[in-house]
Amino acid sequence: MSTAAHRPTGRDQFWSVDEHLEDILATVRPLEPIELQLPDAQGCVLVDDVMVPVSLPPFDNSSMDGYAVRVADVAGASEEFPAALDVVGDVAAGQAADLLYVGPGQAARIMTGAPLPAGAEAVVPVEWTDGGLGEGPVSGMRARSLAPEQASGHVRVYRPAEARAHVRAKGSDVKAGDRALDAGTVLGPPQIALLAAIGRGTVRVRPRPRVVVMSTGSELVQPGEELGSGQIYDSNSFALTAAARDAGAIAYRVGAVADDAETLRSTIEDQLVRADLVVTTGGVSVGAYDVVKEALEHVGDEDEAGSGVEFRKLAMQPGKPQGFGSIGPDHIPLLALPGNPVSSYVSFELFVRPAIRTLMGLEDVHRPTTRAMLIADKALTSPKGRRQFLRATYDDGTVRPVGGAGSHLVAALAHADSLIVVPEDVESVEPGADVEVVLLG
């Protein structure tokens, strides 16, 4: 396990937030690239630049249902003096472009997406014509071309059209040889659509990390079950699993593990087969039943110097107790977070989310930050020597705290969309002060 350059030593030493995060990011490495089919690549990060092999669209085509015409033939056309043109045939989407030729005084009925036939210079929408019926402007196309006994084989056009009107030019989207997508792009639905449109069936990506989340504590009960005396519902594993998915991971939630070190060790070992990262919550402090610390503090790989999980005290609030290391023969990274709901969520945002984004191969792994004016009824206090993170709501350059400072206040967390950051050397922040804000949504 790699460590930060100036790591604290001794059991009573505090790590700074930055030192702990640096240690994590120095250890976690992007996952190896794999080739995936497009449906499986959603949410993954592109490894290579993707070039365009064929222009989009690959040919001039119509953006409307209507008639392909020559500009000179419809110049000056009006409802009083329509242009009368001979209809030489239909052009449907998917039809070869060289089957028809539009000569002087001629038109071809054309459908949206169909290639522009040779000789044609523009498309007039069908609503500008009589549709070949000789009865004034129509509202839409007939389903099929009109047979000779149904119409005259002519169309009247009631409005002029400029050159290239209602024509999508070849290469107007992207041209052959252009860069379609940059390496490092997260593949969402629009990017998947572009890859399919240029003919890519597979793509080389870094896969979405598999993150196993488990909470610990004999007092935890699954939602939907009956609470007994001294019991609470397990919210942390649900919150952190959702947060891991939000960060881009494939997340697996494990039901709460009781306060038994051997059970926890075996549960974690069982999960390693499907994990690129393990996240635990609870049991990392100094209590008699802090099972995660008991189970993992001395677990290491004798063949790998520095492996195992180290438990630390961080100069932050909430989230002072933290654990980090690697476990198992493949040295899967493990982050052990505190059990209080707010502490675990803030810790996830500061440490786990960047680790997940690093595994994905992203360059920017952090939440965006901004500066904002503090709106509060009174000054905010912060413990000296601790970097404090306060839940807040951000709105157009201002930020307002929500809820109290207690690390168990889940309801306030549900209404927060940001964190106010109070530096270690600041003990009081007055209303109206300029503060750093981490944007969560």
mmCIF file with all atom_site columns, N, CA and C in Angstrom, residues 9 24 54 78 85 87 90 111 133 138 148 161 177 199 201 233 238 243 281 303 318 323 352 357 365 384 414 426:
data_model
loop_
_atom_site.group_PDB
_atom_site.id
_atom_site.type_symbol
_atom_site.label_atom_id
_atom_site.label_alt_id
_atom_site.label_comp_id
_atom_site.label_asym_id
_atom_site.label_entity_id
_atom_site.label_seq_id
_atom_site.pdbx_PDB_ins_code
_atom_site.Cartn_x
_atom_site.Cartn_y
_atom_site.Cartn_z
_atom_site.occupancy
_atom_site.B_iso_or_equiv
_atom_site.pdbx_formal_charge
_atom_site.auth_seq_id
_atom_site.auth_comp_id
_atom_site.auth_asym_id
_atom_site.auth_atom_id
_atom_site.pdbx_PDB_model_num
ATOM 1  N N  . THR A 1 9   ? 2.987   9.758   12.108  1.00 0.00 ? 9   THR A N  1
ATOM 2  C CA . THR A 1 9   ? 3.428   8.541   12.788  1.00 0.00 ? 9   THR A CA 1
ATOM 3  C C  . THR A 1 9   ? 2.933   8.561   14.219  1.00 0.00 ? 9   THR A C  1
ATOM 4  N N  . ILE A 1 24  ? -4.858  7.634   -0.404  1.00 0.00 ? 24  ILE A N  1
ATOM 5  C CA . ILE A 1 24  ? -5.830  6.815   -1.137  1.00 0.00 ? 24  ILE A CA 1
ATOM 6  C C  . ILE A 1 24  ? -5.566  6.890   -2.637  1.00 0.00 ? 24  ILE A C  1
ATOM 7  N N  . VAL A 1 54  ? -16.928 7.472   -41.326 1.00 0.00 ? 54  VAL A N  1
ATOM 8  C CA . VAL A 1 54  ? -17.830 7.848   -42.407 1.00 0.00 ? 54  VAL A CA 1
ATOM 9  C C  . VAL A 1 54  ? -18.599 9.093   -41.988 1.00 0.00 ? 54  VAL A C  1
ATOM 10 N N  . SER A 1 78  ? -46.445 30.923  -56.359 1.00 0.00 ? 78  SER A N  1
ATOM 11 C CA . SER A 1 78  ? -47.385 31.444  -55.363 1.00 0.00 ? 78  SER A CA 1
ATOM 12 C C  . SER A 1 78  ? -48.684 30.672  -55.487 1.00 0.00 ? 78  SER A C  1
ATOM 13 N N  . LEU A 1 85  ? -45.092 21.000  -62.006 1.00 0.00 ? 85  LEU A N  1
ATOM 14 C CA . LEU A 1 85  ? -43.943 20.157  -62.315 1.00 0.00 ? 85  LEU A CA 1
ATOM 15 C C  . LEU A 1 85  ? -44.384 18.724  -62.553 1.00 0.00 ? 85  LEU A C  1
ATOM 16 N N  . VAL A 1 87  ? -43.998 14.867  -61.955 1.00 0.00 ? 87  VAL A N  1
ATOM 17 C CA . VAL A 1 87  ? -43.463 14.009  -60.899 1.00 0.00 ? 87  VAL A CA 1
ATOM 18 C C  . VAL A 1 87  ? -42.873 12.760  -61.544 1.00 0.00 ? 87  VAL A C  1
ATOM 19 N N  . ASP A 1 90  ? -40.754 8.402   -56.769 1.00 0.00 ? 90  ASP A N  1
ATOM 20 C CA . ASP A 1 90  ? -40.596 8.518   -55.319 1.00 0.00 ? 90  ASP A CA 1
ATOM 21 C C  . ASP A 1 90  ? -39.151 8.235   -54.925 1.00 0.00 ? 90  ASP A C  1
ATOM 22 N N  . MET A 1 111 ? -39.145 11.468  -49.144 1.00 0.00 ? 111 MET A N  1
ATOM 23 C CA . MET A 1 111 ? -39.495 11.283  -47.740 1.00 0.00 ? 111 MET A CA 1
ATOM 24 C C  . MET A 1 111 ? -38.344 11.766  -46.843 1.00 0.00 ? 111 MET A C  1
ATOM 25 N N  . LEU A 1 133 ? -52.740 16.229  -56.151 1.00 0.00 ? 133 LEU A N  1
ATOM 26 C CA . LEU A 1 133 ? -54.183 15.997  -56.224 1.00 0.00 ? 133 LEU A CA 1
ATOM 27 C C  . LEU A 1 133 ? -54.912 17.078  -57.008 1.00 0.00 ? 133 LEU A C  1
ATOM 28 N N  . VAL A 1 138 ? -52.116 20.774  -49.428 1.00 0.00 ? 138 VAL A N  1
ATOM 29 C CA . VAL A 1 138 ? -52.479 19.613  -48.623 1.00 0.00 ? 138 VAL A CA 1
ATOM 30 C C  . VAL A 1 138 ? -51.753 19.688  -47.288 1.00 0.00 ? 138 VAL A C  1
ATOM 31 N N  . PRO A 1 148 ? -51.297 6.480   -62.094 1.00 0.00 ? 148 PRO A N  1
ATOM 32 C CA . PRO A 1 148 ? -51.758 7.408   -63.142 1.00 0.00 ? 148 PRO A CA 1
ATOM 33 C C  . PRO A 1 148 ? -53.259 7.635   -63.138 1.00 0.00 ? 148 PRO A C  1
ATOM 34 N N  . ALA A 1 161 ? -38.402 28.067  -53.237 1.00 0.00 ? 161 ALA A N  1
ATOM 35 C CA . ALA A 1 161 ? -37.437 27.497  -52.297 1.00 0.00 ? 161 ALA A CA 1
ATOM 36 C C  . ALA A 1 161 ? -36.037 27.932  -52.688 1.00 0.00 ? 161 ALA A C  1
ATOM 37 N N  . GLY A 1 177 ? -12.944 11.422  -40.652 1.00 0.00 ? 177 GLY A N  1
ATOM 38 C CA . GLY A 1 177 ? -11.649 11.917  -40.203 1.00 0.00 ? 177 GLY A CA 1
ATOM 39 C C  . GLY A 1 177 ? -11.726 12.816  -38.992 1.00 0.00 ? 177 GLY A C  1
ATOM 40 N N  . GLY A 1 199 ? -21.038 3.591   -36.772 1.00 0.00 ? 199 GLY A N  1
ATOM 41 C CA . GLY A 1 199 ? -20.796 2.195   -37.087 1.00 0.00 ? 199 GLY A CA 1
ATOM 42 C C  . GLY A 1 199 ? -19.964 1.421   -36.094 1.00 0.00 ? 199 GLY A C  1
ATOM 43 N N  . GLY A 1 201 ? -19.572 -0.958  -33.178 1.00 0.00 ? 201 GLY A N  1
ATOM 44 C CA . GLY A 1 201 ? -20.345 -1.920  -32.401 1.00 0.00 ? 201 GLY A CA 1
ATOM 45 C C  . GLY A 1 201 ? -19.754 -2.187  -31.041 1.00 0.00 ? 201 GLY A C  1
ATOM 46 N N  . TYR A 1 233 ? -32.799 1.257   12.145  1.00 0.00 ? 233 TYR A N  1
ATOM 47 C CA . TYR A 1 233 ? -32.747 0.792   10.764  1.00 0.00 ? 233 TYR A CA 1
ATOM 48 C C  . TYR A 1 233 ? -31.389 1.120   10.138  1.00 0.00 ? 233 TYR A C  1
ATOM 49 N N  . PHE A 1 238 ? -27.619 1.646   2.458   1.00 0.00 ? 238 PHE A N  1
ATOM 50 C CA . PHE A 1 238 ? -28.451 2.107   1.350   1.00 0.00 ? 238 PHE A CA 1
ATOM 51 C C  . PHE A 1 238 ? -27.919 3.426   0.793   1.00 0.00 ? 238 PHE A C  1
ATOM 52 N N  . ALA A 1 243 ? -24.858 6.245   -3.381  1.00 0.00 ? 243 ALA A N  1
ATOM 53 C CA . ALA A 1 243 ? -23.797 7.207   -3.681  1.00 0.00 ? 243 ALA A CA 1
ATOM 54 C C  . ALA A 1 243 ? -22.756 6.594   -4.611  1.00 0.00 ? 243 ALA A C  1
ATOM 55 N N  . THR A 1 281 ? -18.906 0.603   6.760   1.00 0.00 ? 281 THR A N  1
ATOM 56 C CA . THR A 1 281 ? -19.309 1.746   7.567   1.00 0.00 ? 281 THR A CA 1
ATOM 57 C C  . THR A 1 281 ? -19.637 1.256   8.973   1.00 0.00 ? 281 THR A C  1
ATOM 58 N N  . ASP A 1 303 ? 3.227   -11.515 1.982   1.00 0.00 ? 303 ASP A N  1
ATOM 59 C CA . ASP A 1 303 ? 4.064   -11.384 0.797   1.00 0.00 ? 303 ASP A CA 1
ATOM 60 C C  . ASP A 1 303 ? 4.040   -9.981  0.209   1.00 0.00 ? 303 ASP A C  1
ATOM 61 N N  . PRO A 1 318 ? -17.489 16.252  10.453  1.00 0.00 ? 318 PRO A N  1
ATOM 62 C CA . PRO A 1 318 ? -17.505 14.917  11.056  1.00 0.00 ? 318 PRO A CA 1
ATOM 63 C C  . PRO A 1 318 ? -16.554 13.980  10.308  1.00 0.00 ? 318 PRO A C  1
ATOM 64 N N  . GLY A 1 323 ? -10.451 4.330   8.121   1.00 0.00 ? 323 GLY A N  1
ATOM 65 C CA . GLY A 1 323 ? -9.545  3.235   7.842   1.00 0.00 ? 323 GLY A CA 1
ATOM 66 C C  . GLY A 1 323 ? -9.323  3.110   6.350   1.00 0.00 ? 323 GLY A C  1
ATOM 67 N N  . VAL A 1 352 ? -14.251 8.242   -0.814  1.00 0.00 ? 352 VAL A N  1
ATOM 68 C CA . VAL A 1 352 ? -14.655 7.099   -1.628  1.00 0.00 ? 352 VAL A CA 1
ATOM 69 C C  . VAL A 1 352 ? -14.984 7.526   -3.055  1.00 0.00 ? 352 VAL A C  1
ATOM 70 N N  . ARG A 1 357 ? -13.887 7.321   -8.915  1.00 0.00 ? 357 ARG A N  1
ATOM 71 C CA . ARG A 1 357 ? -13.616 8.049   -10.159 1.00 0.00 ? 357 ARG A CA 1
ATOM 72 C C  . ARG A 1 357 ? -12.205 7.766   -10.668 1.00 0.00 ? 357 ARG A C  1
ATOM 73 N N  . VAL A 1 365 ? -11.563 13.914  -10.471 1.00 0.00 ? 365 VAL A N  1
ATOM 74 C CA . VAL A 1 365 ? -12.243 12.956  -9.596  1.00 0.00 ? 365 VAL A CA 1
ATOM 75 C C  . VAL A 1 365 ? -13.013 13.631  -8.466  1.00 0.00 ? 365 VAL A C  1
ATOM 76 N N  . LYS A 1 384 ? -11.076 24.111  16.715  1.00 0.00 ? 384 LYS A N  1
ATOM 77 C CA . LYS A 1 384 ? -9.744  24.485  16.255  1.00 0.00 ? 384 LYS A CA 1
ATOM 78 C C  . LYS A 1 384 ? -8.957  23.240  15.845  1.00 0.00 ? 384 LYS A C  1
ATOM 79 N N  . ALA A 1 414 ? -30.749 14.976  4.039   1.00 0.00 ? 414 ALA A N  1
ATOM 80 C CA . ALA A 1 414 ? -31.610 14.761  2.882   1.00 0.00 ? 414 ALA A CA 1
ATOM 81 C C  . ALA A 1 414 ? -31.963 16.067  2.184   1.00 0.00 ? 414 ALA A C  1
ATOM 82 N N  . VAL A 1 426 ? -9.727  28.152  11.389  1.00 0.00 ? 426 VAL A N  1
ATOM 83 C CA . VAL A 1 426 ? -10.854 29.072  11.593  1.00 0.00 ? 426 VAL A CA 1
ATOM 84 C C  . VAL A 1 426 ? -11.785 28.481  12.649  1.00 0.00 ? 426 VAL A C  1
#
